[in-house]
Amino acid sequence: MGGFFYGKYTREQVEQANQADLEELLRRSGEKLLRSGKNFRLESDHSITVRGNRWYDYASAKGGFAVSFVRQHYGLPFTDAMKLLLGEAGAAPVPMARPRETVPPAFVLPKRNGEMRRAFGYLLNTRRLDRDVVSAFVRKGLLYEDAPYHNVVFLGVDEQGVPRHAQKRSTNSEGKALRLNAAGSDPAYSFHWVGTDNRLFVFEAPIDLLSYISLHQDDWQCHSYVALCGTAGHAIMKMLEVGKQIEDVALCLDNDKAGHMAAERLAEGLGGYSVTWDFPQGKDWNDDLRLQMEQVQETGGMTIGL
């Protein structure tokens, strides 16, 4: 189907540009990508995922193909976005995205290590989580150390206790280190705790969930908690489907622009529930926990250690 479309570009040229491989474009631009199941998440903005020529921003609930991504992410007008993707801006054209498998990969549970020394060291000493809280999740089989890399594995199980989701977190460093969902993970069953009362607390990451409980330990096992391993709402819907008694949902996301936008978006889909927003004082709940532990140390209080 010919004819002019958006100025000098034809419909066929726009369709060609929309097939550009966003993963390759971002790598050329120096952007670091983090594997997130079948997709890649931008290290600079965890709310944005790409896969081939498609993108989605969970914070704004918007997505599309290559041209719209370049216009939004790089702030370019349509003509400049087309030039970049088609190689008219002095660089080689961005190659077309390769066809992706439509059959989802089988879920493979990360291999367990024989001990948890590295995992406990990281969670208790580096992240300053409460020992009893961590031990409760270990006893439930929801947290372990993998082999041979000694990552912490945060496990999500279904209603029958069958593992359906696993996120691995490196114990080697802090900050933007490895966070990887195992292939085939079902986002509806991300890391969670099922309680008995009517309250559900929602977090972005497993470390945030455990940090919040470490800070608020009164009767914590009665409540339900879920870490979205991102900002998509699949796991919230599953928790509400399973926990018929839940009436109150507390959105405890990160205290940044992406977290605020995600909380607003998630709240819109929770009609019929009592929804509150509870943001940490720092960037995330682990920042709050570690600050509190530093203050305890300075005042001569008890410290956490192995």
GROMACS .gro file of C-alpha atoms in nm, residues 105-226:
model
  122
  105PRO     CA    1   1.004  -2.128   2.796
  106ALA     CA    2   0.957  -2.388   3.066
  107PHE     CA    3   1.012  -2.267   3.421
  108VAL     CA    4   1.342  -2.399   3.555
  109LEU     CA    5   1.400  -2.369   3.928
  110PRO     CA    6   1.752  -2.241   4.013
  111LYS     CA    7   1.964  -2.513   4.171
  112ARG     CA    8   1.990  -2.497   4.549
  113ASN     CA    9   2.324  -2.465   4.723
  114GLY     CA   10   2.399  -2.695   5.015
  115GLU     CA   11   2.418  -2.404   5.259
  116MET     CA   12   2.305  -2.043   5.291
  117ARG     CA   13   2.611  -1.875   5.440
  118ARG     CA   14   2.656  -1.623   5.157
  119ALA     CA   15   2.283  -1.549   5.134
  120PHE     CA   16   2.249  -1.494   5.510
  121GLY     CA   17   2.562  -1.278   5.513
  122TYR     CA   18   2.423  -1.055   5.240
  123LEU     CA   19   2.069  -1.030   5.378
  124LEU     CA   20   2.161  -0.982   5.746
  125ASN     CA   21   2.487  -0.789   5.730
  126THR     CA   22   2.465  -0.594   5.404
  127ARG     CA   23   2.092  -0.540   5.378
  128ARG     CA   24   2.046  -0.539   5.759
  129LEU     CA   25   1.728  -0.747   5.749
  130ASP     CA   26   1.592  -0.896   6.070
  131ARG     CA   27   1.717  -1.252   6.128
  132ASP     CA   28   1.380  -1.387   6.246
  133VAL     CA   29   1.200  -1.242   5.945
  134VAL     CA   30   1.448  -1.392   5.699
  135SER     CA   31   1.437  -1.728   5.881
  136ALA     CA   32   1.056  -1.737   5.857
  137PHE     CA   33   1.075  -1.712   5.477
  138VAL     CA   34   1.352  -1.973   5.466
  139ARG     CA   35   1.143  -2.217   5.671
  140LYS     CA   36   0.854  -2.166   5.427
  141GLY     CA   37   1.087  -2.259   5.141
  142LEU     CA   38   1.048  -1.913   4.982
  143LEU     CA   39   1.409  -1.804   5.006
  144TYR     CA   40   1.735  -1.990   4.944
  145GLU     CA   41   2.087  -1.963   4.799
  146ASP     CA   42   2.156  -2.098   4.451
  147ALA     CA   43   2.454  -2.289   4.315
  148PRO     CA   44   2.711  -2.232   4.185
  149TYR     CA   45   2.679  -1.851   4.191
  150HIS     CA   46   2.550  -1.801   4.550
  151ASN     CA   47   2.267  -1.568   4.444
  152VAL     CA   48   1.974  -1.518   4.679
  153VAL     CA   49   1.664  -1.675   4.521
  154PHE     CA   50   1.326  -1.524   4.609
  155LEU     CA   51   1.068  -1.790   4.525
  156GLY     CA   52   0.701  -1.750   4.438
  157VAL     CA   53   0.467  -2.048   4.466
  158ASP     CA   54   0.109  -2.115   4.357
  159GLU     CA   55  -0.189  -2.217   4.569
  160GLN     CA   56  -0.061  -2.576   4.591
  161GLY     CA   57   0.288  -2.466   4.694
  162VAL     CA   58   0.439  -2.543   4.351
  163PRO     CA   59   0.721  -2.302   4.251
  164ARG     CA   60   0.610  -2.076   3.966
  165HIS     CA   61   0.839  -1.773   3.988
  166ALA     CA   62   1.199  -1.710   4.097
  167GLN     CA   63   1.403  -1.391   4.111
  168LYS     CA   64   1.779  -1.415   4.162
  169ARG     CA   65   1.968  -1.135   4.338
  170SER     CA   66   2.346  -1.121   4.341
  171THR     CA   67   2.516  -1.129   4.682
  172ASN     CA   68   2.838  -0.979   4.543
  173SER     CA   69   2.751  -0.610   4.541
  174GLU     CA   70   2.496  -0.347   4.627
  175GLY     CA   71   2.311  -0.102   4.409
  176LYS     CA   72   2.227  -0.197   4.051
  177ALA     CA   73   2.363  -0.550   4.067
  178LEU     CA   74   2.214  -0.862   3.913
  179ARG     CA   75   1.838  -0.893   3.947
  180LEU     CA   76   1.712  -1.163   3.715
  181ASN     CA   77   1.382  -1.346   3.688
  182ALA     CA   78   1.430  -1.713   3.600
  183ALA     CA   79   1.314  -1.805   3.249
  184GLY     CA   80   0.951  -1.912   3.241
  185SER     CA   81   0.859  -1.731   3.564
  186ASP     CA   82   0.488  -1.652   3.593
  187PRO     CA   83   0.456  -1.285   3.701
  188ALA     CA   84   0.127  -1.361   3.878
  189TYR     CA   85   0.317  -1.568   4.138
  190SER     CA   86   0.609  -1.343   4.228
  191PHE     CA   87   0.760  -1.349   4.579
  192HIS     CA   88   0.484  -1.322   4.840
  193TRP     CA   89   0.353  -1.415   5.184
  194VAL     CA   90  -0.009  -1.518   5.242
  195GLY     CA   91  -0.157  -1.401   5.571
  196THR     CA   92  -0.494  -1.446   5.737
  197ASP     CA   93  -0.626  -1.092   5.792
  198ASN     CA   94  -0.767  -0.839   5.545
  199ARG     CA   95  -0.448  -0.640   5.469
  200LEU     CA   96  -0.218  -0.668   5.166
  201PHE     CA   97   0.111  -0.476   5.137
  202VAL     CA   98   0.259  -0.429   4.787
  203PHE     CA   99   0.627  -0.367   4.704
  204GLU     CA  100   0.847  -0.339   4.397
  205ALA     CA  101   1.126  -0.577   4.507
  206PRO     CA  102   1.167  -0.867   4.752
  207ILE     CA  103   1.432  -0.676   4.950
  208ASP     CA  104   1.181  -0.393   5.000
  209LEU     CA  105   0.920  -0.640   5.125
  210LEU     CA  106   1.158  -0.795   5.378
  211SER     CA  107   1.287  -0.453   5.484
  212TYR     CA  108   0.935  -0.326   5.552
  213ILE     CA  109   0.854  -0.629   5.767
  214SER     CA  110   1.184  -0.584   5.954
  215LEU     CA  111   1.072  -0.229   6.034
  216HIS     CA  112   0.711  -0.324   6.121
  217GLN     CA  113   0.720  -0.660   6.298
  218ASP     CA  114   0.405  -0.646   6.513
  219ASP     CA  115   0.181  -0.938   6.406
  220TRP     CA  116   0.343  -0.927   6.063
  221GLN     CA  117   0.269  -1.292   5.981
  222CYS     CA  118  -0.106  -1.217   5.990
  223HIS     CA  119  -0.079  -0.980   5.692
  224SER     CA  120  -0.025  -1.060   5.323
  225TYR     CA  121   0.269  -0.920   5.126
  226VAL     CA  122   0.373  -0.931   4.760
   0.00000   0.00000   0.00000
